[in-house]
CSV table of C-alpha atoms in Angstrom, one decimal:
chain,number,residue,atom,x,y,z
Z,1,MET,CA,-0.1,0.0,0.1
Z,2,GLU,CA,1.3,3.4,-0.9
Z,3,THR,CA,2.0,6.1,1.6
Z,4,PHE,CA,-0.5,9.0,1.5
Z,5,THR,CA,0.7,12.4,0.6
Z,6,LYS,CA,-0.5,15.5,2.2
Z,7,GLN,CA,-3.2,16.1,-0.3
Z,8,GLN,CA,-4.4,12.5,0.0
Z,9,TRP,CA,-4.5,12.9,3.8
Z,10,MET,CA,-6.8,16.0,3.4
Z,11,VAL,CA,-9.0,14.6,0.9
Z,12,LEU,CA,-9.5,11.5,3.3
Z,13,LEU,CA,-10.1,13.3,6.3
Z,14,THR,CA,-12.5,15.7,4.6
Z,15,LEU,CA,-14.5,13.0,2.8
Z,16,GLY,CA,-14.1,10.8,6.4
Z,17,CYS,CA,-15.9,13.7,8.2
Z,18,CYS,CA,-18.6,14.2,5.5
Z,19,ASN,CA,-19.3,10.4,5.6
Z,20,PHE,CA,-19.4,10.4,9.3
Z,21,LEU,CA,-22.1,13.2,9.3
Z,22,ALA,CA,-24.1,11.6,6.6
Z,23,GLY,CA,-24.3,8.6,8.9
Z,24,ALA,CA,-25.2,10.2,12.0
Z,25,VAL,CA,-27.9,12.2,10.2
Z,26,TYR,CA,-29.3,9.0,8.6
Z,27,SER,CA,-29.9,7.5,11.8
Z,28,LEU,CA,-30.7,10.7,14.0
Z,29,GLN,CA,-34.5,10.4,13.4
Z,30,ALA,CA,-35.1,6.7,14.6
Z,31,PRO,CA,-35.2,7.6,18.6
Z,32,PHE,CA,-37.6,10.5,18.0
Z,33,LEU,CA,-39.8,10.2,15.1
Z,34,PRO,CA,-42.0,7.2,16.2
Z,35,ALA,CA,-43.0,9.2,19.6
Z,36,GLU,CA,-43.7,12.4,17.7
Z,37,ALA,CA,-45.6,10.7,14.9
Z,38,GLU,CA,-47.9,9.1,17.8
Z,39,LYS,CA,-48.5,12.7,19.3
Z,40,LYS,CA,-49.5,13.9,15.5
Z,41,GLY,CA,-51.9,11.1,15.4
Z,42,THR,CA,-50.1,8.9,13.1
Z,43,SER,CA,-49.3,5.4,13.6
Z,44,THR,CA,-45.6,3.4,14.4
Z,45,THR,CA,-46.1,2.0,10.9
Z,46,PHE,CA,-45.9,5.5,9.2
Z,47,ALA,CA,-42.9,6.6,11.0
Z,48,GLY,CA,-41.5,3.3,9.9
Z,49,PHE,CA,-42.5,4.0,6.2
Z,50,VAL,CA,-40.8,7.5,6.7
Z,51,LEU,CA,-37.6,6.0,7.7
Z,52,GLY,CA,-37.9,3.5,5.0
Z,53,ILE,CA,-38.5,5.7,1.9
Z,54,TYR,CA,-34.7,6.8,2.2
Z,55,GLU,CA,-33.9,3.7,0.6
Z,56,LEU,CA,-36.3,3.8,-2.0
Z,57,THR,CA,-35.3,7.3,-2.7
Z,58,GLY,CA,-31.7,6.5,-2.8
Z,59,PHE,CA,-32.1,3.6,-5.3
Z,60,ILE,CA,-33.9,5.9,-7.9
Z,61,VAL,CA,-32.0,9.0,-7.2
Z,62,CYS,CA,-28.3,7.2,-7.5
Z,63,PRO,CA,-28.9,6.5,-11.8
Z,64,LEU,CA,-30.1,10.0,-12.3
Z,65,VAL,CA,-27.0,11.6,-10.4
Z,66,SER,CA,-24.7,9.6,-11.9
Z,67,GLY,CA,-25.8,10.3,-15.1
Z,68,ARG,CA,-27.5,13.8,-16.3
Z,69,LEU,CA,-26.7,15.5,-12.8
Z,70,LEU,CA,-23.0,14.8,-12.5
Z,71,ARG,CA,-22.6,15.9,-16.4
Z,72,LYS,CA,-24.3,19.3,-15.8
Z,73,LEU,CA,-22.8,20.3,-12.8
Z,74,GLY,CA,-19.7,18.3,-12.1
Z,75,SER,CA,-18.7,16.4,-9.0
Z,76,PHE,CA,-17.4,19.0,-6.9
Z,77,LYS,CA,-20.7,21.4,-7.4
Z,78,SER,CA,-22.8,18.3,-7.0
Z,79,PHE,CA,-20.9,17.0,-4.0
Z,80,HIS,CA,-21.8,20.5,-2.1
Z,81,PHE,CA,-25.1,20.6,-3.6
Z,82,GLY,CA,-25.9,17.2,-1.8
Z,83,ILE,CA,-24.5,18.2,1.4
Z,84,LEU,CA,-26.5,21.7,1.1
Z,85,THR,CA,-29.9,19.7,0.2
Z,86,THR,CA,-29.1,17.3,3.2
Z,87,GLY,CA,-28.4,20.1,5.3
Z,88,ILE,CA,-31.5,21.7,4.6
Z,89,ALA,CA,-33.8,19.0,5.2
Z,90,ILE,CA,-32.4,17.7,8.4
Z,91,LEU,CA,-32.6,21.6,9.7
Z,92,LEU,CA,-36.2,21.7,8.6
Z,93,PHE,CA,-37.2,18.0,10.0
Z,94,GLY,CA,-36.6,19.6,13.4
Z,95,PHE,CA,-39.5,21.9,13.1
Z,96,LEU,CA,-42.1,19.2,12.3
Z,97,ASN,CA,-43.3,19.2,16.0
Z,98,ARG,CA,-44.8,22.6,15.3
Z,99,LEU,CA,-47.1,21.1,12.9
Z,100,ASN,CA,-50.7,20.2,14.3
Z,101,ASN,CA,-52.3,19.1,11.3
Z,102,THR,CA,-51.9,15.4,11.0
Z,103,ILE,CA,-51.7,15.4,7.1
Z,104,ALA,CA,-49.6,18.5,7.1
Z,105,PHE,CA,-47.2,16.5,9.3
Z,106,ILE,CA,-47.4,13.6,6.9
Z,107,LEU,CA,-46.7,15.2,3.5
Z,108,CYS,CA,-43.8,17.3,5.4
Z,109,ALA,CA,-42.2,14.6,6.9
Z,110,LEU,CA,-42.1,12.3,3.6
Z,111,THR,CA,-41.0,15.1,1.6
Z,112,LEU,CA,-38.1,16.2,3.8
Z,113,ARG,CA,-36.9,12.5,4.1
Z,114,VAL,CA,-36.8,12.2,0.4
Z,115,LEU,CA,-35.0,15.3,0.3
Z,116,GLU,CA,-32.3,14.2,2.6
Z,117,ALA,CA,-32.0,10.8,0.9
Z,118,ALA,CA,-31.5,12.6,-2.5
Z,119,GLY,CA,-28.9,15.0,-1.2
Z,120,ALA,CA,-27.1,12.1,0.8
Z,121,SER,CA,-27.1,10.0,-2.3
Z,122,THR,CA,-25.7,12.7,-4.8
Z,123,SER,CA,-22.9,13.4,-2.4
Z,124,PHE,CA,-22.0,10.0,-1.8
Z,125,VAL,CA,-22.0,9.5,-5.7
Z,126,SER,CA,-19.8,12.4,-6.5
Z,127,SER,CA,-17.3,11.7,-3.3
Z,128,TYR,CA,-16.6,8.2,-4.3
Z,129,GLY,CA,-15.9,9.6,-7.5
Z,130,PHE,CA,-13.4,11.6,-6.3
Z,131,LEU,CA,-11.4,8.5,-4.5
Z,132,ASN,CA,-10.4,6.9,-8.1
Z,133,VAL,CA,-8.5,10.3,-8.7
Z,134,ALA,CA,-7.1,10.5,-5.5
Z,135,PHE,CA,-6.1,7.2,-4.5
Z,136,PRO,CA,-5.5,5.4,-7.7
Z,137,ASN,CA,-3.6,2.6,-5.9
Z,138,SER,CA,-5.2,2.4,-2.5
Z,139,LEU,CA,-8.5,2.6,-3.8
Z,140,ALA,CA,-9.9,-0.3,-1.6
Z,141,THR,CA,-8.4,1.4,1.8
Z,142,ALA,CA,-9.9,4.5,1.2
Z,143,PHE,CA,-13.2,3.2,0.4
Z,144,ALA,CA,-13.0,1.1,3.4
Z,145,VAL,CA,-12.3,4.2,5.4
Z,146,MET,CA,-15.3,6.2,4.0
Z,147,GLU,CA,-17.7,3.3,5.0
Z,148,THR,CA,-16.3,2.9,8.2
Z,149,MET,CA,-16.7,6.4,9.0
Z,150,PHE,CA,-20.3,6.2,7.9
Z,151,ALA,CA,-21.0,3.2,10.0
Z,152,VAL,CA,-19.3,4.9,13.0
Z,153,GLY,CA,-21.8,8.2,12.5
Z,154,MET,CA,-24.8,5.6,12.4
Z,155,ALA,CA,-23.7,4.4,15.8
Z,156,THR,CA,-23.2,7.8,17.2
Z,157,GLY,CA,-25.9,9.9,15.6
Z,158,PRO,CA,-28.8,8.3,18.0
Z,159,PRO,CA,-26.6,8.8,21.3
Z,160,MET,CA,-25.6,12.4,20.1
Z,161,GLY,CA,-29.4,13.3,19.5
Z,162,GLU,CA,-30.2,11.9,22.8
Z,163,VAL,CA,-27.9,14.2,24.5
Z,164,LEU,CA,-29.0,17.4,22.7
Z,165,TYR,CA,-32.5,16.3,23.4
Z,166,GLN,CA,-32.0,16.7,26.9
Z,167,LEU,CA,-30.1,19.6,26.8
Z,168,ALA,CA,-33.3,21.2,25.7
Z,169,MET,CA,-35.7,19.1,27.9
Z,170,GLY,CA,-37.1,22.1,29.8
Z,171,SER,CA,-38.7,23.4,26.2
Z,172,GLU,CA,-41.1,20.7,24.9
Z,173,ASN,CA,-40.8,22.5,21.5
Z,174,TRP,CA,-37.0,22.8,21.3
Z,175,SER,CA,-36.3,19.4,22.8
Z,176,PHE,CA,-37.4,17.7,19.7
Z,177,THR,CA,-35.6,20.5,17.2
Z,178,LEU,CA,-32.3,21.0,18.6
Z,179,PRO,CA,-30.8,17.8,17.5
Z,180,PHE,CA,-32.0,18.3,14.1
Z,181,LEU,CA,-31.4,22.0,14.0
Z,182,THR,CA,-27.7,21.4,15.3
Z,183,MET,CA,-26.8,18.8,12.6
Z,184,GLY,CA,-28.1,20.9,9.9
Z,185,LEU,CA,-26.1,24.1,10.7
Z,186,VAL,CA,-23.3,21.5,10.9
Z,187,LEU,CA,-23.6,20.1,7.7
Z,188,PHE,CA,-23.9,23.9,6.4
Z,189,ALA,CA,-20.8,24.6,7.7
Z,190,THR,CA,-19.0,21.4,6.4
Z,191,ALA,CA,-20.1,22.8,3.0
Z,192,ILE,CA,-18.3,25.9,3.7
Z,193,VAL,CA,-15.2,24.2,4.7
Z,194,THR,CA,-14.7,21.7,1.9
Z,195,SER,CA,-15.8,24.5,-0.6
Z,196,THR,CA,-12.8,26.5,0.3
Z,197,ILE,CA,-10.1,24.0,1.9
Z,198,PHE,CA,-11.0,20.8,-0.1
Z,199,LEU,CA,-11.7,22.2,-3.5
Z,200,ARG,CA,-8.2,23.4,-4.2
Z,201,PRO,CA,-6.2,20.2,-3.8
Z,202,MET,CA,-8.9,18.2,-5.3
Z,203,LEU,CA,-8.8,20.3,-8.5
Z,204,HIS,CA,-5.1,19.9,-8.6
Z,205,MET,CA,-5.2,16.2,-8.2
Z,206,GLU,CA,-8.1,16.1,-10.8
Z,207,GLU,CA,-6.0,18.0,-13.5
Z,208,SER,CA,-2.9,15.6,-12.9
Z,209,LYS,CA,-5.3,12.9,-13.5
Z,210,SER,CA,-6.6,14.3,-16.7
Z,211,GLU,CA,-2.9,14.7,-18.1
Z,212,GLN,CA,-2.0,11.4,-17.3
Z,213,LEU,CA,-4.7,9.8,-19.1
Z,214,ILE,CA,-6.0,11.2,-22.3
Z,215,PRO,CA,-7.1,14.6,-23.1
Z,216,ASN,CA,-10.8,15.5,-22.5
Z,217,ASP,CA,-10.9,12.0,-20.6
Z,218,ILE,CA,-12.5,13.3,-17.5
Z,219,ALA,CA,-16.1,13.1,-18.2
Z,220,ILE,CA,-18.1,13.9,-15.2
Z,221,VAL,CA,-15.6,14.7,-12.5
Z,222,ASN,CA,-14.7,18.2,-13.5
Z,223,CYS,CA,-15.2,21.9,-12.3
Z,224,ASN,CA,-15.1,25.3,-13.8
Z,225,THR,CA,-11.4,25.4,-15.0
Z,226,MET,CA,-11.9,21.8,-16.7
Z,227,GLU,CA,-15.2,22.7,-18.5
Z,228,ASN,CA,-13.4,22.8,-21.9
Z,229,ALA,CA,-11.5,19.7,-21.2
Z,230,CYS,CA,-14.7,18.0,-20.8
Z,231,ALA,CA,-16.3,19.2,-24.2
Z,232,GLY,CA,-14.8,16.6,-26.1
Z,233,VAL,CA,-15.7,13.3,-24.2
Z,234,ASP,CA,-18.1,11.8,-27.1
Z,235,GLU,CA,-15.3,12.2,-29.4
Z,236,ILE,CA,-12.9,9.8,-27.5
Z,237,GLU,CA,-11.9,6.8,-29.6
Z,238,ASN,CA,-12.2,3.0,-28.3
Z,239,LYS,CA,-13.5,4.5,-25.0
Z,240,LYS,CA,-17.3,3.4,-23.7
Z,241,ILE,CA,-19.3,6.0,-21.7
Z,242,PRO,CA,-20.0,4.7,-18.4
Z,243,GLY,CA,-23.8,4.3,-17.7
Z,244,PHE,CA,-26.1,1.9,-15.5
Z,245,SER,CA,-27.5,0.2,-18.6
Z,246,ASN,CA,-24.1,-0.3,-19.8
Z,247,PHE,CA,-22.7,-1.7,-17.2
Z,248,LEU,CA,-25.3,-3.9,-15.9
Z,249,ARG,CA,-25.3,-5.4,-19.7
Z,250,ILE,CA,-22.0,-7.0,-18.4
Z,251,PRO,CA,-23.2,-10.3,-17.0
Z,252,SER,CA,-20.2,-10.4,-14.1
Z,253,ILE,CA,-21.2,-6.7,-13.1
Z,254,PHE,CA,-24.7,-7.8,-12.7
Z,255,VAL,CA,-23.7,-10.8,-10.5
Z,256,PHE,CA,-21.8,-8.4,-8.6
Z,257,TYR,CA,-24.7,-6.2,-8.3
Z,258,ILE,CA,-26.9,-8.8,-6.8
Z,259,THR,CA,-24.3,-9.8,-4.4
Z,260,VAL,CA,-24.4,-6.4,-2.9
Z,261,MET,CA,-28.2,-6.1,-3.2
Z,262,GLY,CA,-28.5,-9.5,-1.5
Z,263,ALA,CA,-26.1,-8.5,1.6
Z,264,SER,CA,-28.3,-5.4,1.9
Z,265,MET,CA,-31.2,-7.6,2.1
Z,266,CYS,CA,-29.6,-9.5,4.9
Z,267,LEU,CA,-29.0,-6.3,6.8
Z,268,GLY,CA,-32.6,-5.5,6.3
Z,269,PHE,CA,-33.7,-8.7,7.5
Z,270,THR,CA,-31.6,-8.5,10.7
Z,271,THR,CA,-32.7,-4.9,11.5
Z,272,CYS,CA,-36.5,-6.0,11.1
Z,273,THR,CA,-36.7,-9.3,13.0
Z,274,LEU,CA,-33.7,-9.5,15.3
Z,275,GLU,CA,-35.3,-7.9,17.9
Z,276,PRO,CA,-38.6,-10.2,18.0
Z,277,HIS,CA,-36.4,-13.1,17.8
Z,278,ILE,CA,-34.1,-12.3,20.9
Z,279,ARG,CA,-37.1,-11.3,22.8
Z,280,GLN,CA,-37.6,-15.1,23.7
Z,281,PHE,CA,-34.1,-14.5,25.9
Z,282,ASN,CA,-35.9,-11.9,28.0
Z,283,LEU,CA,-33.2,-9.1,27.5
Z,284,ALA,CA,-33.2,-6.0,29.5
Z,285,PRO,CA,-33.0,-2.7,27.0
Z,286,LEU,CA,-29.2,-2.3,27.3
Z,287,GLN,CA,-28.5,-6.2,26.5
Z,288,THR,CA,-30.9,-6.0,23.5
Z,289,GLY,CA,-29.1,-2.9,22.1
Z,290,GLY,CA,-25.6,-4.7,22.8
Z,291,MET,CA,-26.8,-7.3,20.4
Z,292,PHE,CA,-26.9,-5.2,17.5
Z,293,LEU,CA,-23.9,-3.7,18.8
Z,294,ILE,CA,-22.2,-7.2,18.0
Z,295,PHE,CA,-22.9,-6.8,14.3
Z,296,GLY,CA,-22.0,-3.0,13.9
Z,297,SER,CA,-18.8,-3.7,15.9
Z,298,PHE,CA,-17.4,-6.1,13.6
Z,299,TYR,CA,-18.8,-4.3,10.5
Z,300,ALA,CA,-16.9,-1.3,11.4
Z,301,GLY,CA,-14.0,-2.7,13.1
Z,302,THR,CA,-12.8,-5.0,10.0
Z,303,ALA,CA,-14.0,-2.7,7.3
Z,304,SER,CA,-10.5,-1.0,6.8
Z,305,ILE,CA,-8.9,-4.6,7.2
Z,306,TRP,CA,-10.7,-5.9,4.2
Z,307,GLY,CA,-9.9,-3.0,2.2
Z,308,PHE,CA,-6.0,-3.6,3.0
Z,309,ILE,CA,-6.5,-7.1,2.0
Z,310,CYS,CA,-8.2,-6.2,-1.4
Z,311,ASP,CA,-5.3,-3.5,-1.7
Z,312,ARG,CA,-2.7,-5.9,-0.7
Z,313,PHE,CA,-3.4,-8.9,-2.5
Z,314,ASN,CA,-5.5,-7.7,-5.5
Z,315,LYS,CA,-8.2,-10.2,-5.6
Z,316,PRO,CA,-11.3,-8.9,-4.1
Z,317,ILE,CA,-13.5,-11.8,-5.9
Z,318,PHE,CA,-11.8,-14.0,-3.2
Z,319,VAL,CA,-12.8,-11.4,-0.7
Z,320,SER,CA,-16.4,-11.4,-1.7
Z,321,ILE,CA,-16.7,-15.3,-1.7
Z,322,THR,CA,-15.3,-15.1,1.8
Z,323,GLY,CA,-18.0,-13.0,2.7
Z,324,CYS,CA,-20.7,-14.9,1.1
Z,325,LEU,CA,-19.6,-18.0,3.3
Z,326,LEU,CA,-19.7,-16.0,6.5
Z,327,ILE,CA,-23.1,-15.1,5.6
Z,328,ILE,CA,-24.0,-18.4,5.0
Z,329,VAL,CA,-22.7,-19.8,8.6
Z,330,ALA,CA,-24.0,-16.7,10.3
Z,331,PHE,CA,-27.7,-17.4,9.1
Z,332,THR,CA,-27.3,-21.0,9.6
Z,333,PHE,CA,-26.9,-20.8,13.3
Z,334,MET,CA,-28.5,-17.5,14.1
Z,335,GLY,CA,-32.1,-18.8,13.9
Z,336,PRO,CA,-30.7,-21.6,13.9
Z,337,CYS,CA,-31.6,-22.6,10.2
Z,338,SER,CA,-35.1,-24.6,10.2
Z,339,LEU,CA,-33.2,-27.6,8.8
Z,340,ILE,CA,-30.3,-27.5,11.6
Z,341,PRO,CA,-31.8,-29.6,14.8
Z,342,LEU,CA,-30.6,-26.9,17.3
Z,343,GLN,CA,-32.4,-25.0,19.8
Z,344,PRO,CA,-32.1,-20.9,19.6
Z,345,SER,CA,-29.4,-19.5,22.2
Z,346,LEU,CA,-28.2,-16.4,23.3
Z,347,GLN,CA,-24.7,-17.2,22.5
Z,348,LEU,CA,-25.1,-18.9,19.4
Z,349,THR,CA,-27.0,-15.7,18.0
Z,350,GLY,CA,-24.2,-13.4,19.4
Z,351,ILE,CA,-21.7,-15.4,17.7
Z,352,SER,CA,-23.3,-15.7,14.7
Z,353,LEU,CA,-23.9,-11.7,14.3
Z,354,ALA,CA,-20.2,-11.5,14.6
Z,355,PHE,CA,-19.7,-13.7,11.5
Z,356,PHE,CA,-22.7,-11.4,9.7
Z,357,GLY,CA,-20.8,-8.2,10.4
Z,358,LEU,CA,-17.6,-10.0,9.2
Z,359,GLY,CA,-19.1,-11.2,6.2
Z,360,ILE,CA,-21.3,-8.1,5.1
Z,361,ALA,CA,-18.2,-6.1,5.2
Z,362,ALA,CA,-16.4,-8.2,3.0
Z,363,VAL,CA,-19.1,-8.4,0.4
Z,364,TYR,CA,-19.6,-4.6,0.4
Z,365,PHE,CA,-16.2,-3.3,-0.2
Z,366,SER,CA,-15.3,-6.1,-2.5
Z,367,GLY,CA,-18.4,-5.2,-4.2
Z,368,PHE,CA,-17.5,-1.8,-5.3
Z,369,LEU,CA,-14.1,-2.7,-6.6
Z,370,LEU,CA,-15.1,-5.6,-8.7
Z,371,ILE,CA,-17.8,-3.4,-10.4
Z,372,MET,CA,-15.1,-0.9,-10.7
Z,373,ASN,CA,-12.6,-3.5,-12.2
Z,374,GLU,CA,-15.0,-5.2,-14.7
Z,375,ALA,CA,-15.9,-1.9,-16.0
Z,376,ARG,CA,-12.4,-1.1,-16.7
Z,377,ARG,CA,-11.5,-4.7,-18.1
Z,378,ASN,CA,-14.8,-4.3,-20.3
Z,379,GLY,CA,-13.2,-0.8,-22.0
Z,380,PHE,CA,-14.6,2.1,-20.0
Z,381,PRO,CA,-12.3,4.6,-18.9
Z,382,ASP,CA,-10.2,4.6,-15.8
Z,383,ASN,CA,-11.4,8.0,-14.6
Z,384,GLY,CA,-13.7,9.7,-12.2
Z,385,ALA,CA,-16.7,9.1,-14.4
Z,386,THR,CA,-16.4,5.6,-14.6
Z,387,SER,CA,-15.6,5.5,-10.8
Z,388,SER,CA,-18.7,7.7,-10.1
Z,389,CYS,CA,-21.2,5.4,-12.1
Z,390,ALA,CA,-19.5,2.4,-10.3
Z,391,SER,CA,-20.3,4.1,-6.9
Z,392,ALA,CA,-23.6,4.8,-8.0
Z,393,LEU,CA,-24.5,1.5,-8.9
Z,394,TRP,CA,-23.2,-0.1,-5.8
Z,395,LEU,CA,-25.0,2.3,-3.9
Z,396,SER,CA,-28.6,1.7,-5.6
Z,397,ALA,CA,-28.2,-1.9,-4.9
Z,398,MET,CA,-27.4,-1.4,-1.5
Z,399,HIS,CA,-30.7,0.6,-1.2
Z,400,LEU,CA,-32.6,-1.7,-3.0
Z,401,GLY,CA,-31.7,-4.4,-0.6
Z,402,CYS,CA,-32.2,-2.3,2.4
Z,403,PHE,CA,-36.0,-1.6,1.1
Z,404,ILE,CA,-37.3,-4.8,-0.1
Z,405,GLY,CA,-35.6,-6.7,2.9
Z,406,PRO,CA,-37.8,-5.8,5.8
Z,407,ILE,CA,-40.6,-6.3,3.5
Z,408,PHE,CA,-39.8,-9.9,2.8
Z,409,ALA,CA,-38.4,-10.1,6.6
Z,410,GLY,CA,-41.8,-9.1,8.2
Z,411,TYR,CA,-43.6,-11.5,6.1
Z,412,LEU,CA,-41.4,-14.6,6.3
Z,413,PHE,CA,-41.2,-14.2,10.1
Z,414,ASP,CA,-45.1,-13.0,10.8
Z,415,ASN,CA,-45.8,-16.6,8.7
Z,416,TYR,CA,-43.0,-19.0,9.2
Z,417,GLY,CA,-40.5,-17.8,12.1
Z,418,PHE,CA,-37.0,-16.7,12.2
Z,419,GLY,CA,-36.1,-20.3,11.3
Z,420,VAL,CA,-37.4,-20.3,7.8
Z,421,GLU,CA,-36.4,-16.7,7.2
Z,422,SER,CA,-32.6,-17.9,7.9
Z,423,LEU,CA,-33.0,-20.6,5.5
Z,424,PHE,CA,-34.3,-18.5,2.9
Z,425,LEU,CA,-31.1,-16.1,3.3
Z,426,VAL,CA,-28.7,-19.3,3.4
Z,427,ALA,CA,-30.4,-20.5,0.2
Z,428,LEU,CA,-30.1,-16.8,-1.2
Z,429,PHE,CA,-26.3,-16.6,-0.6
Z,430,THR,CA,-25.7,-20.5,-1.5
Z,431,PHE,CA,-26.9,-19.1,-5.0
Z,432,ILE,CA,-25.0,-16.1,-5.0
Z,433,LEU,CA,-22.1,-18.0,-4.2
Z,434,ILE,CA,-22.2,-20.4,-7.1
Z,435,LEU,CA,-22.6,-17.3,-9.3
Z,436,LEU,CA,-19.4,-15.4,-8.0
Z,437,ILE,CA,-17.6,-19.1,-8.3
Z,438,LEU,CA,-18.7,-19.4,-12.2
Z,439,VAL,CA,-17.8,-15.9,-12.7
Z,440,LEU,CA,-14.2,-16.7,-11.1
Z,441,SER,CA,-14.0,-19.4,-13.2
Z,442,LEU,CA,-15.4,-17.9,-16.7
Z,443,VAL,CA,-13.8,-14.6,-16.1
Z,444,PRO,CA,-10.5,-15.2,-14.5
Z,445,GLN,CA,-9.6,-11.5,-14.6
Z,446,ALA,CA,-12.5,-10.4,-12.3
Z,447,GLN,CA,-10.2,-9.6,-9.6
Z,448,GLN,CA,-8.4,-6.4,-8.6
Z,449,ILE,CA,-6.0,-5.3,-11.9
Z,450,GLU,CA,-3.6,-2.9,-12.1
Z,451,VAL,CA,-4.9,-0.3,-14.5
Z,452,CYS,CA,-2.2,2.1,-15.2
Z,453,ILE,CA,-0.2,3.4,-18.1
Z,454,LYS,CA,3.2,3.4,-18.6
Z,455,PRO,CA,4.9,7.0,-17.9
Z,456,THR,CA,7.0,8.8,-20.4
Z,457,PRO,CA,9.8,10.4,-18.8
Z,458,GLU,CA,8.1,14.1,-18.9
Z,459,GLU,CA,5.2,12.2,-16.6
Z,460,LYS,CA,7.2,10.9,-14.1
Z,461,THR,CA,7.1,13.9,-12.1
Z,462,PRO,CA,4.8,13.8,-8.8
Z,463,LEU,CA,1.2,14.1,-9.9
Z,464,LEU,CA,0.4,15.6,-6.5
Z,465,LYS,CA,2.6,18.4,-6.0
Z,466,GLU,CA,2.5,20.7,-2.9
Z,467,LEU,CA,0.3,23.8,-3.0
Z,468,SER,CA,2.2,27.0,-3.4
Z,469,THR,CA,-0.1,28.3,-0.9
């Protein structure tokens, strides 16, 4: 793994902070919205729908962002537009408790959650496009750091919200408002800081990247000073234009898409039905939260390790296969699976959650690299445009799985129990594992590949020069 330069550390720090805030904002509503919804005369089911529509919106928005929006605005403007949109939505969300009309509350809650998801998806797709430019030789590690920061943000969002809620406990209106108002203002400040401090070094890296490849090769990752360089992208010979439909026509990329979606479905299953499953053990609320923390800890704690393994050994498909095996083992014993003659136990469930955290981290982080590498191998340019499209495809698979997972989970749990639910997931990932093995057998190049252009003597100067100012 290469040693990061000063500019790379700046990019990593900036995007890491943004991902942390995105994770915190994503989970911030969960502790407060159900109770507020009941006060307004709506049900907990509605609160769940408001929280879940985030995933549906992300699934719809990601293809649009990777196509039209990025081509019109460029990655830098899209990135900051996404942060500002999310900040506005989360700030206004804090004033929903002022609405006494039930219909107005429902419509505003849904609208703001959709805007939040649209803004977050826009900033995610744009930021992951930066990673390919900034970390050409350590993409997996940088990507894993970003996802780790998002996972840490998700875990700390509710406690942070609870602290702010308690600070304003004396005022009924402001106790609900303060957590959302604070996070909204923090996102505004982040947008200002990133546009002034983060913009210049990223621009410098991007210009170097465009010189290293082909003139006019940066189709999507652009800014005002590079608009002329982007004008001739359609004239590049022997280069395919990245797009969702173009990517999904490649069988191996479709398999990787299904793999990531399946992992997200497992996450949706667990989030929806783990608590009813472990209710039989008569745990205290703190112990129940600890069971969820087992999964989150192993997921966040091993993310960077999986990324390092992908960078070090250059074989992400083996990491994905390992992740599938871990998920199969996890759900075989978490229920346990209805075919296994074992009784449910707290210890078995805890160990299975640890395996699940390890497995889903491996599948997630290898999935993005596999999509990106297959796109390169099939003739798409090695630039921010391809990286942005690959990240959008990866994110849409995650959103789709997280949206449909709880729907199937609720139906299977209510009608057949957790054992049959576990059996369904074991069967699903056994099928996915077979597909990955077929891809490995038929497409041996479907692994981390070195995509670089042999430098000329003039190009041997460092691409990431120190800024003079």
